[in-house]
Coordinates of C-alpha atoms and ligand atoms in Angstrom, one line a residue:
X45 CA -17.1 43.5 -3.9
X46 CA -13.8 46.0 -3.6
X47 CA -15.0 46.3 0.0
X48 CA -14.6 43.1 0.6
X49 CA -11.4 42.6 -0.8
X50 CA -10.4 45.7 1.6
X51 CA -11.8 44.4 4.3
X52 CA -9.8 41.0 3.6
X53 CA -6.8 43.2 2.8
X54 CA -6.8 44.9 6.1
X55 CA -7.2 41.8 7.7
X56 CA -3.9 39.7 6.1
X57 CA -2.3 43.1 4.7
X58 CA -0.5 43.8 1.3
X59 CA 1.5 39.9 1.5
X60 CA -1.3 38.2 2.2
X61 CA -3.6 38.9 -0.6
X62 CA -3.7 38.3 -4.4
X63 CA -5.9 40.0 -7.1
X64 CA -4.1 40.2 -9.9
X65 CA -4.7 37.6 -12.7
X66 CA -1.4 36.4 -14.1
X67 CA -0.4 35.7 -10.2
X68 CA -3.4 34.0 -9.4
X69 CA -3.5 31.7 -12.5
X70 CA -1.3 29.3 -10.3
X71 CA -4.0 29.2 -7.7
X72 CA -6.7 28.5 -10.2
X73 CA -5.2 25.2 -12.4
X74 CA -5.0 21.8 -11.3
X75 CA -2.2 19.2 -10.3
X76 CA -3.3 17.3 -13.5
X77 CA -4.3 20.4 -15.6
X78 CA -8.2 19.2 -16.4
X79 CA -9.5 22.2 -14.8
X80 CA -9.2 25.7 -14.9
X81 CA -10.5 28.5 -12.8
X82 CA -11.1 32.2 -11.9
X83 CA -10.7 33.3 -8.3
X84 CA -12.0 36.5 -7.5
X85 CA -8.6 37.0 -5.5
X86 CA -6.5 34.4 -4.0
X87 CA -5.8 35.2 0.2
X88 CA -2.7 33.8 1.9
X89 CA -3.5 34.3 6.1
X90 CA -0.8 34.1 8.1
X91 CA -2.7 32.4 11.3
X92 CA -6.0 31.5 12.8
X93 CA -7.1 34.8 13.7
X94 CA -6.4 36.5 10.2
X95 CA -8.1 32.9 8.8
X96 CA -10.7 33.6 10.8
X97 CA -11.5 37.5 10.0
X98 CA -11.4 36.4 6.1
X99 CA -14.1 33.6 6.7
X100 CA -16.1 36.2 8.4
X101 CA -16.1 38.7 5.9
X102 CA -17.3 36.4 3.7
X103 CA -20.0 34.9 5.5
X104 CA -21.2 38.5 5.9
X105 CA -21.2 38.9 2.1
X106 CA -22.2 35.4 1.2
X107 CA -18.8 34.8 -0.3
X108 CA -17.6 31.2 -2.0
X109 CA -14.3 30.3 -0.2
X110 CA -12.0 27.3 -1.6
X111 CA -9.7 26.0 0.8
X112 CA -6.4 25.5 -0.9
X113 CA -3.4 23.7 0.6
X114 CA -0.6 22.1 -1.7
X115 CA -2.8 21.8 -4.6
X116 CA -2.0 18.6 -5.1
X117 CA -5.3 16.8 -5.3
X118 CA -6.5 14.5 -8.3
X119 CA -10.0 15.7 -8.1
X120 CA -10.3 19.3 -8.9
X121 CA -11.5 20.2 -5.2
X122 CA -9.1 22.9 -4.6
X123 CA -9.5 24.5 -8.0
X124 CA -12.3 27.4 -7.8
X125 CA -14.7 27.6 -10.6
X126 CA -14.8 30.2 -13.5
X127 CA -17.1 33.0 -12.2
X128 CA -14.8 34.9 -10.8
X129 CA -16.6 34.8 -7.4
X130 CA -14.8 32.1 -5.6
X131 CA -12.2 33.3 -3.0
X132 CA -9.2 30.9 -3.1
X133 CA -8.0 30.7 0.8
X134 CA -4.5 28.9 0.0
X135 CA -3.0 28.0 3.4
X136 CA 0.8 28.2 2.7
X137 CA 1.9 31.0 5.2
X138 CA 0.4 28.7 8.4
X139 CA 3.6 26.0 8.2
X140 CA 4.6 26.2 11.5
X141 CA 5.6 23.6 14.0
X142 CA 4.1 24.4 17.1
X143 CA 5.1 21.9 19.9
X144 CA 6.1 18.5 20.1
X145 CA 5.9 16.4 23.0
X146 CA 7.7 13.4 22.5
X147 CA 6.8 11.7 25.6
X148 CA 3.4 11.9 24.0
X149 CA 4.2 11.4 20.7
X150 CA 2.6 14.1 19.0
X151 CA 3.1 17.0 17.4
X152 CA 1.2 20.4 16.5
X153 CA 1.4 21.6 13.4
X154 CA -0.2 24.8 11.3
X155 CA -2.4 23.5 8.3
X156 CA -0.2 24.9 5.3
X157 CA 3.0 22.6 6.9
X158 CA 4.5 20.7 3.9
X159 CA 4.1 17.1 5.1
X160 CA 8.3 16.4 4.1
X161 CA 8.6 19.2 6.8
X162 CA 6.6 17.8 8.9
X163 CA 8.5 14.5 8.9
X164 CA 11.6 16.0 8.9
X165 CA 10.5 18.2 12.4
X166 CA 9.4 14.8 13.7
X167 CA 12.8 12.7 12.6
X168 CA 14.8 15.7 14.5
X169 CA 12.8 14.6 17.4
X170 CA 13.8 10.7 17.0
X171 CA 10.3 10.0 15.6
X172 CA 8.7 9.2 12.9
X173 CA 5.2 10.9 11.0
X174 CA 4.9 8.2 9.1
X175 CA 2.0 9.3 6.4
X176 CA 4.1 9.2 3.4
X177 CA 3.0 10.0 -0.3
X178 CA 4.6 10.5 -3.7
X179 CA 3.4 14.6 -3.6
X180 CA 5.3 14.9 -0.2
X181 CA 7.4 16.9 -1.2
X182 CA 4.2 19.8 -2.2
X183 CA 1.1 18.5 -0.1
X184 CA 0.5 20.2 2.8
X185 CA -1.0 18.2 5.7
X186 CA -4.2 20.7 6.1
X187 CA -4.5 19.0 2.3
X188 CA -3.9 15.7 3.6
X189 CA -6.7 15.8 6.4
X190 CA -9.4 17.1 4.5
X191 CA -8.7 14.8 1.9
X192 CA -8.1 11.7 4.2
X193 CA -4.8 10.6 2.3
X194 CA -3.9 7.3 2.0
X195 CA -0.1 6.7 0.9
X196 CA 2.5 4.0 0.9
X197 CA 2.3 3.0 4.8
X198 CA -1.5 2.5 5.1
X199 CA -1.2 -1.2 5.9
X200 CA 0.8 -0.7 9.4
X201 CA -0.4 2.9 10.4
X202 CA -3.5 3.7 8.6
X203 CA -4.9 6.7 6.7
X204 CA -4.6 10.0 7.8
X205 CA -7.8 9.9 10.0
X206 CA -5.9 7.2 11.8
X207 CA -3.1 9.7 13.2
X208 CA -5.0 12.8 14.2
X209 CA -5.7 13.0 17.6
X210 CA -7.3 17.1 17.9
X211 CA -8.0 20.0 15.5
X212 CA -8.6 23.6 15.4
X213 CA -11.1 24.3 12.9
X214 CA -12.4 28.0 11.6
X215 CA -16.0 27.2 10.9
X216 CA -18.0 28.7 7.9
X217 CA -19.1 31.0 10.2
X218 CA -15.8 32.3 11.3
X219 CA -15.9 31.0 14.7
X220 CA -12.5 29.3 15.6
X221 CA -12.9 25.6 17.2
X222 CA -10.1 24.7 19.4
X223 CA -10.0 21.1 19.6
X224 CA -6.3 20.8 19.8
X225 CA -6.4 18.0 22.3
X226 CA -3.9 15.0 22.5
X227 CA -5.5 12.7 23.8
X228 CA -5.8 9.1 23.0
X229 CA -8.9 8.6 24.8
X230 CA -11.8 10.9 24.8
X231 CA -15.4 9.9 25.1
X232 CA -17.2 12.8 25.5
X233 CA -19.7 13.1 23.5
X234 CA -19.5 13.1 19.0
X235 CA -15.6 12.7 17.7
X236 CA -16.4 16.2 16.2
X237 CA -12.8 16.1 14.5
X238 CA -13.7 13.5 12.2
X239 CA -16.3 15.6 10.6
X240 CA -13.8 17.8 8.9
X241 CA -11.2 15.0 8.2
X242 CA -11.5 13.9 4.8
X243 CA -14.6 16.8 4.1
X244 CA -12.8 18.6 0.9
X245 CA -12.8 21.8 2.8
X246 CA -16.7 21.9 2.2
X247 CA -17.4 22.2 5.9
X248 CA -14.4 24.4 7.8
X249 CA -11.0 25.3 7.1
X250 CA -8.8 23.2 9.3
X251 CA -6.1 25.4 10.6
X252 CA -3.9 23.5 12.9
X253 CA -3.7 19.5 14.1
X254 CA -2.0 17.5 17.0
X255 CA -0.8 14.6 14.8
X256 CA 0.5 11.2 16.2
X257 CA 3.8 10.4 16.2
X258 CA 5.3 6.8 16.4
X259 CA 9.2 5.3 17.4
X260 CA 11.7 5.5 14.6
X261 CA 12.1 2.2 12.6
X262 CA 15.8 1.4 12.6
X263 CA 16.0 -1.6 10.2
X264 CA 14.1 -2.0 6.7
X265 CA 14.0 -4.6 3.9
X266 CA 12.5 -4.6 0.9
X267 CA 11.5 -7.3 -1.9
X268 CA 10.2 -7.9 -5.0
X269 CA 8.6 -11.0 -5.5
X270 CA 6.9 -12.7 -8.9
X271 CA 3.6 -13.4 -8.9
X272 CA 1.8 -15.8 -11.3
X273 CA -1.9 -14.5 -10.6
X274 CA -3.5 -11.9 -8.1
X275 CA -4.7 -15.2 -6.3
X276 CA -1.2 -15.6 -5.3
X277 CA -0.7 -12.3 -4.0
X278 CA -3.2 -12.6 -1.8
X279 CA -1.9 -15.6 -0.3
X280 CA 1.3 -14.0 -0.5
X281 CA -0.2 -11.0 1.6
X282 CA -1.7 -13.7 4.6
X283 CA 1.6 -15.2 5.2
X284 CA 3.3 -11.8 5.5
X285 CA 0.7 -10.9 7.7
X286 CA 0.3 -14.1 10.0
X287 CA 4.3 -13.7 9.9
X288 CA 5.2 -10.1 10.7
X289 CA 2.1 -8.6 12.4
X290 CA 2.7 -5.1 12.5
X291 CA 6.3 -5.1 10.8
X292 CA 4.6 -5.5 7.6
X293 CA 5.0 -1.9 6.8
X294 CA 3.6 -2.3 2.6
X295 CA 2.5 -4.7 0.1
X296 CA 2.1 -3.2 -3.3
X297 CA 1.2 -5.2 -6.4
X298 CA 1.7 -4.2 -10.1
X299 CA 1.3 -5.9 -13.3
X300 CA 3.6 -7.1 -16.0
X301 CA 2.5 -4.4 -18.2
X302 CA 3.5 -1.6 -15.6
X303 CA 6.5 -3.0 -15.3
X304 CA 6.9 -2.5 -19.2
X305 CA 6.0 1.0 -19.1
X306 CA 8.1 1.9 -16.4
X307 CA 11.0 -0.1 -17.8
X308 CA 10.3 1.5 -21.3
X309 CA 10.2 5.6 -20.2
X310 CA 12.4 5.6 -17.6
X311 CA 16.2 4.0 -18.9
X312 CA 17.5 4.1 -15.8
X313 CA 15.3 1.3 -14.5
X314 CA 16.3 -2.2 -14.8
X315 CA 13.6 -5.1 -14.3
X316 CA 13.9 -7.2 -11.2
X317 CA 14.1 -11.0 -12.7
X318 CA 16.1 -12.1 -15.7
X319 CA 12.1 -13.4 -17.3
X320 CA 9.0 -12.0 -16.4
X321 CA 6.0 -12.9 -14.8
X322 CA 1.8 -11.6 -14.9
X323 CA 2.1 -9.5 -11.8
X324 CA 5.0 -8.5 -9.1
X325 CA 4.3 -7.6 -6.0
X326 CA 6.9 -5.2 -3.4
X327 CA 7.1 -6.0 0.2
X328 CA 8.3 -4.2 3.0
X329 CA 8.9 -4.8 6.5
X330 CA 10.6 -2.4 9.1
X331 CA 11.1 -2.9 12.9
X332 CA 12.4 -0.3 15.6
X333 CA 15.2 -3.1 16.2
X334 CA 18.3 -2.9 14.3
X335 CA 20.1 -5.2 12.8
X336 CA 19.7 -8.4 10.4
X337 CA 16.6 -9.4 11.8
X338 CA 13.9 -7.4 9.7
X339 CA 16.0 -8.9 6.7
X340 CA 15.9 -12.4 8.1
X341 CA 12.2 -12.6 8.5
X342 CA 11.8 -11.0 5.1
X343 CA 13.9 -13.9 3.7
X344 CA 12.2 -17.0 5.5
X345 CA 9.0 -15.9 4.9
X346 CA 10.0 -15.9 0.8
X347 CA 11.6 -19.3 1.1
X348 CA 8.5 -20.6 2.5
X349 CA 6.3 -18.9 -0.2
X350 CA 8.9 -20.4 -2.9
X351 CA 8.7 -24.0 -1.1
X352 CA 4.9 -23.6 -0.7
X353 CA 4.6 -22.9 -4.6
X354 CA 2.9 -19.9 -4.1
X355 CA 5.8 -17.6 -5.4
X356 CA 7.7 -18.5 -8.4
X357 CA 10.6 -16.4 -7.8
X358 CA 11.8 -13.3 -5.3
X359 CA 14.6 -10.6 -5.2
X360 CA 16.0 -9.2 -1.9
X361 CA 17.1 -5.8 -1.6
X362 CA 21.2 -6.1 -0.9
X363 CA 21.2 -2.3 -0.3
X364 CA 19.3 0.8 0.5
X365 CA 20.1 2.3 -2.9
X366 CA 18.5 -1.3 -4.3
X367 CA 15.9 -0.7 -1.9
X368 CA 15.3 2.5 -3.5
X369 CA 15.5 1.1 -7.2
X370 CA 12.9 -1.6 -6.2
X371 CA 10.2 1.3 -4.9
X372 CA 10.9 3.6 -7.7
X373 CA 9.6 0.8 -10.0
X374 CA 6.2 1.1 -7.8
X375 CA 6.5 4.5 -7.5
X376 CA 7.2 5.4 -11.2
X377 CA 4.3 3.9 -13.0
X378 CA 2.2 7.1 -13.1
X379 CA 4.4 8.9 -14.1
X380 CA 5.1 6.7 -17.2
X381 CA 1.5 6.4 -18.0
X382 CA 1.1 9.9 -18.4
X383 CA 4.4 9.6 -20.6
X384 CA 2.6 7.2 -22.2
X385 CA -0.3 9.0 -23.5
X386 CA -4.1 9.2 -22.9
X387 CA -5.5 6.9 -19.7
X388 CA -8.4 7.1 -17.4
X389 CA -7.5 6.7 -14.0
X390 CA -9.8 4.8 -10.9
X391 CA -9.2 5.0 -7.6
X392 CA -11.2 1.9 -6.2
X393 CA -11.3 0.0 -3.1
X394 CA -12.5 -3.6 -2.5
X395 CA -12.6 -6.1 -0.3
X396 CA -8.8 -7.8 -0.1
X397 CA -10.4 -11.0 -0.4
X398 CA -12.3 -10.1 -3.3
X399 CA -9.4 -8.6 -5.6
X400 CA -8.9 -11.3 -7.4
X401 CA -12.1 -11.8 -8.5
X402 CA -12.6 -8.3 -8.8
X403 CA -9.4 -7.6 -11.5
X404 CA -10.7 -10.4 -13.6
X405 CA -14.1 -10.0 -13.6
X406 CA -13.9 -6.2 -14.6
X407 CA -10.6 -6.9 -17.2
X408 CA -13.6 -9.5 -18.8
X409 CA -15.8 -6.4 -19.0
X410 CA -13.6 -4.1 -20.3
X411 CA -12.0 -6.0 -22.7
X412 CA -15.7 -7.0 -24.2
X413 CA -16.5 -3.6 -24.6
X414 CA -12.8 -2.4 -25.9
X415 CA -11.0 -5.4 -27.6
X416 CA -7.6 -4.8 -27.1
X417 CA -7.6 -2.2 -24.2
X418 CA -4.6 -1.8 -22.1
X419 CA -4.9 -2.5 -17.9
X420 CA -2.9 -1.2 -15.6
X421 CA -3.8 -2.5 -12.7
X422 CA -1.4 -1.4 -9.5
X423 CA -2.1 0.0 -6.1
X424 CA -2.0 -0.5 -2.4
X425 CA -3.0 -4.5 -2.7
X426 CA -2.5 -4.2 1.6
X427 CA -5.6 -1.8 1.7
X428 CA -7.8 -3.2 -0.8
X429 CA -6.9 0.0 -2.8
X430 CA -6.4 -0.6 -6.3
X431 CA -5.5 1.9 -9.1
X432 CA -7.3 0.5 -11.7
X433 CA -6.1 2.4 -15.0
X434 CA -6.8 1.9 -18.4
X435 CA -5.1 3.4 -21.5
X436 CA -6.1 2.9 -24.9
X437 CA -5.9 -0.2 -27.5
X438 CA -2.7 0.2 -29.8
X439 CA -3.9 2.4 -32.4
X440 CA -6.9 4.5 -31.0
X441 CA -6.4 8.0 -30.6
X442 CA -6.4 9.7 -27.3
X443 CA -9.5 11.8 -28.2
X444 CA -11.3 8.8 -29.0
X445 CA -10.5 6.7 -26.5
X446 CA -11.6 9.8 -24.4
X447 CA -14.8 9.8 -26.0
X448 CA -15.4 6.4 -23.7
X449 CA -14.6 7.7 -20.7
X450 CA -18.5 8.0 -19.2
X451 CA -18.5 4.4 -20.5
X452 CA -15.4 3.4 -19.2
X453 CA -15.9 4.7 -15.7
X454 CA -19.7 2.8 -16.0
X455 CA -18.5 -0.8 -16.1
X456 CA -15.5 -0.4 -13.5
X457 CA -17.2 1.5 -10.8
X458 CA -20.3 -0.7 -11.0
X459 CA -18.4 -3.5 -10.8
X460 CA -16.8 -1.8 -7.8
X461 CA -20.3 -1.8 -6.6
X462 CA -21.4 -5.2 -7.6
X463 CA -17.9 -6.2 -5.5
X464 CA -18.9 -4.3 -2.1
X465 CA -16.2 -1.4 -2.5
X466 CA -15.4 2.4 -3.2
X467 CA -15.1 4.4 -6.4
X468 CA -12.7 6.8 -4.6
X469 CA -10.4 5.0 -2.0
X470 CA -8.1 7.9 -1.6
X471 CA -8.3 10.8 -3.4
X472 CA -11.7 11.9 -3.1
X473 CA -14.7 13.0 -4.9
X474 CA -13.9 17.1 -5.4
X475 CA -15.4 17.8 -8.8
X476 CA -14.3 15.0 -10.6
X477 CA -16.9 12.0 -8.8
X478 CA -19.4 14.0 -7.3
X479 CA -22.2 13.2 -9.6
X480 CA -21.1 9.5 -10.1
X481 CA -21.5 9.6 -6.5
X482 CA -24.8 9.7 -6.4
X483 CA -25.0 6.4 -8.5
X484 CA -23.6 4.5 -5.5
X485 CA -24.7 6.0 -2.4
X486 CA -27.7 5.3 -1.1
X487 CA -30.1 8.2 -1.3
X488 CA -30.8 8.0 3.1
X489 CA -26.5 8.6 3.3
X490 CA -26.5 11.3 0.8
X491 CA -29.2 12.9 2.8
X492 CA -27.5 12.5 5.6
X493 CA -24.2 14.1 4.8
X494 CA -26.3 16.7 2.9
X495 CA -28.0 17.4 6.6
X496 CA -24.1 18.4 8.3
X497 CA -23.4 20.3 5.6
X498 CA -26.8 22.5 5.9
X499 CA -25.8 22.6 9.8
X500 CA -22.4 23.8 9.4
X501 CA -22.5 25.8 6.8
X502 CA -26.4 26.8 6.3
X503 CA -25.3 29.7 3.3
X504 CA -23.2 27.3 1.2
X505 CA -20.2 29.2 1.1
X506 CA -17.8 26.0 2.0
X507 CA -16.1 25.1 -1.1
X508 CA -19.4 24.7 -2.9
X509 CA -19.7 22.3 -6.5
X510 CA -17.3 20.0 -4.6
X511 CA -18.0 16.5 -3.1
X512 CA -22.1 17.4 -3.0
Ligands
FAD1876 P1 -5.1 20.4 -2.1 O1 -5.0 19.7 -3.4 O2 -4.7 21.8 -2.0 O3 -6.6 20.3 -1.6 C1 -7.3 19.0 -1.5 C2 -8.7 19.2 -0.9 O4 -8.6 19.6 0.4 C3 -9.5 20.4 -1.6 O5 -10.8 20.0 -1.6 C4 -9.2 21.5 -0.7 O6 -10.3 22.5 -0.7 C5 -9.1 20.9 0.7 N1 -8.2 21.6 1.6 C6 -6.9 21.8 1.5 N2 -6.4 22.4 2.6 C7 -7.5 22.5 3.5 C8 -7.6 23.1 4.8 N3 -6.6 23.5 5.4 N4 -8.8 23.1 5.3 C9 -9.9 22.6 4.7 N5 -9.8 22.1 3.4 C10 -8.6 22.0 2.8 N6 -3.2 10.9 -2.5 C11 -3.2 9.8 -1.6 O7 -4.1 9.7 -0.8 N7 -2.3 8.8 -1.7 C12 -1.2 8.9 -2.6 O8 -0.4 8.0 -2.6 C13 -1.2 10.0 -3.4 N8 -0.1 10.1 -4.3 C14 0.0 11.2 -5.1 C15 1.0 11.4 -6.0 C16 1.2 12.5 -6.8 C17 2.3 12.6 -7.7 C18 0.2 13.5 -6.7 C19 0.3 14.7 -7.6 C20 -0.9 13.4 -5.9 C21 -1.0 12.2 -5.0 N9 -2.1 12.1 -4.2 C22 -2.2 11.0 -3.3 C23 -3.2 13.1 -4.1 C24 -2.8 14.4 -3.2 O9 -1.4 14.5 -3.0 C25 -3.5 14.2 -1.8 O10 -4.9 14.2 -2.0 C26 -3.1 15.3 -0.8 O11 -3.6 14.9 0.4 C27 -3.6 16.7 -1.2 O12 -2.9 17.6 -0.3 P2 -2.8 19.1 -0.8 O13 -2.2 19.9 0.3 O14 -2.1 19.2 -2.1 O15 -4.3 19.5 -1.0
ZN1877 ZN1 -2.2 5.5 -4.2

């Protein structure tokens, strides 16, 4: 094994290369601390070629390798296991810009490019990136593609899949694919790029992307409006839509009792409304004109709601620091569950027509099983994507409500199922969902993803225990 690790070290030299413990322990933990590993030594290439001497090494020796970006994830997937085997390949040192072409609107970018910097490099430019998440500020895009990331601005510009038009890819045998193209049309033959997009790092290590860039928006507004029932958010969402087309830039829902906790752990909060309502949900449209306009619309549209009954009541941002008060109550609710205590987190998807349905059918459920238990029920309501939390009854103790977990995650993701929709809408198997995969997948599109991964990388050595 030492020769390996001299071989790597020859390959990234002394700056590039981590063996001792204590320095590696950062490597080895988790964003949410559930799991812990042991990296035989953690390597930190500098660009494609050293990437791609590393990767070849260890397909030599038969070498795990974990792709590592920000280590940001939710799912384990860039945290290598215990045995001391794995090879943590943490792309930091790749966070160069390098081009933009603003008549084209793109722009290249190294893998290990903190996505803030990457927005900021496209702002200087006069355009916007606009994949925008709360880890910006840590996830690096490499992180972002392989794990498909979703975000706050999914509704107008998509996922991450949706604004990557070429990669260049080390494969698992250490070959380097240059499919740095910037094209927006290109039929010639399989979209190989979207192979790797959203794989977990368990088929290549993607080392550099041409992104898509879009015009700046130069007016926003934001509101908050009450909501009696998801029903009404729904209808809320259609008239926004039919109304704004492509300036609807987010529609987020959250309950009452997200409100509460956010309202409760963070004082400098304030709640929207003099009362409360069941549910809230936060709208925003932006627009590359300036001006009143985007602020207009975003008013008539509420009156109508109001006048239409759909809406009880509605507050309009007056500033961008209100603007910024009204997100951070989206934004926040997370955070103040973990404050909170003990929860268990899904990340589902479902049909936008079915939500409603979906939220009480599954609260029904849940609260049949676990009188008492405590929803928190926010997400993307735009996308279908809901993060459909739980935390515990008043009174039960973290450690036993965490005894339920298995049966927790049972009557949520099969009504996910029952409902047509995802158990992981955005943050992806890794460890965490890779056996309850299985449960939902048919057994012909597990084969078939198995199939790639044997092509690709026939010894395993991908970032293996993750996703398969
Ligand atoms: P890592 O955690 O380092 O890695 C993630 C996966 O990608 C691993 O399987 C890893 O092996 C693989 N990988 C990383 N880099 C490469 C590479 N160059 N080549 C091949 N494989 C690679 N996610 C959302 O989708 N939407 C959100 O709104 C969102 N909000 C978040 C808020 C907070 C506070 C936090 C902590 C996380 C949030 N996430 C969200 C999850 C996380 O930020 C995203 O999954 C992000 O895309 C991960 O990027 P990363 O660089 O940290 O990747
Ligand atoms: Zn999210």
């Amino acid at each position: 094994m030492s020769a390996l690790i001299e071989r790597i070290r020859a390959a990234v030299g002394p700056a590039g290369l981590i063996t001792r413990a204590d320095e590696s322990a950062a490597y080895a933990t988790d964003w949410r601390k559930r799991y812990f590993g042991k990296p035989l030594a953690v390597v930190r290439p500098a660009s494609t070629a050293e990437v791609a001497q590393v990767v070849r090494a260890c397909a030599e020796t038969r070498t795990p390798i974990v792709p590592q970006g920000g280590n940001t994830g939710l799912c384990g997937g860039a945290t290598p296991d215990a045995s001391g085997t794995q090879l943590v390949l943490n792309l930091s040192r790749m966070n160069r810009v390098r081009a933009i072409d603003v008549r084209n609107h793109t722009i290249t970018v190294e893998a290990g490019c903190v996505l803030a910097n990457l927005q900021r490099a496209a702002l200087d430019a006069g355009r916007l990136f606009p994949l925008s998440l709360a880890a910006e500020g840590s996830c690096q895009i490499g992180g972002n593609l392989s794990t498909n990331a979703g975000g706050t601005a999914v509704l107008r510009y998509g996922n991450t899949r949706e604004l990557v038009l070429g990669l260049e890819v080390v494969l698992p045998s250490g070959e380097i694919w240059d499919g740095l193209r910037g094209l927006r049309k290109d039929n010639t033959g399989y979209d190989l790029k979207q192979l790797f997009i959203g794989a977990e790092g368990t088929l290549g290590v993607i080392t550099a992307a041409v992104l898509k860039l879009y015009p700046l928006p130069r007016s926003r507004a934001v509101a908050i409006a009450a909501l009696r029932d998801p029903e009404s958010a729904l209808a809320l969402l259609e008239k926004f839509q039919d109304a704004c087309g492509e300036r609807l830039t987010g529609l987020e829902l959250f309950s009452d009792f997200c409100l509460t906790l956010v309202l409760g752990h963070f004082k400098e909060t304030a709640a929207p409304f003099p009362s409360r309502f069941p549910y809230y949900a936060l709208i925003e449209l932006s627009d590359t004109r300036a001006g009143e306009g985007t602020k207009s619309l975003l008013e008539a549209v509420l009156e109508a709601a109001l006048g239409e009954g759909i809406i009880p009541d509605a507050a309009i941002a007056q500033s961008e620091s209100q603007a910024q008060a009204f997100w951070k109550l989206r934004e926040l609710i997370s955070e103040a569950q973990a404050h909170e205590g003990a929860n268990i987190k899904h990340d589902v998807s479902i049909p936008v027509s079915r939500i409603p349905d979906f939220i009480r059918e599954t609260h029904a459920g849940l609260a049949r099983a676990h009188p008492g238990i405590r929803m928190v029920t926010f997400g993307h309501l735009g996308d279908g994507n809901l993060h459909y939390n739980v935390s515990p009854p008043d009174g039960v103790a973290a450690d036993v409500f965490g005894g339920h977990l298995g049966a927790i995650n049972r009557i949520v993701h099969d009504s996910v199922a029952r409902f047509g929709g995802s158990i992981s809408a955005e943050h992806g198997l890794g460890q965490l969902k890779r056996e309850e995969i299985l449960r939902y997948k048919s057994p012909v599109e597990i084969e078939l993803m198995r199939s790639i991964k044997r092509t690709l990388d026939p010894h395993g050595i991908m970032n293996p225990g993750k996703l398969l």
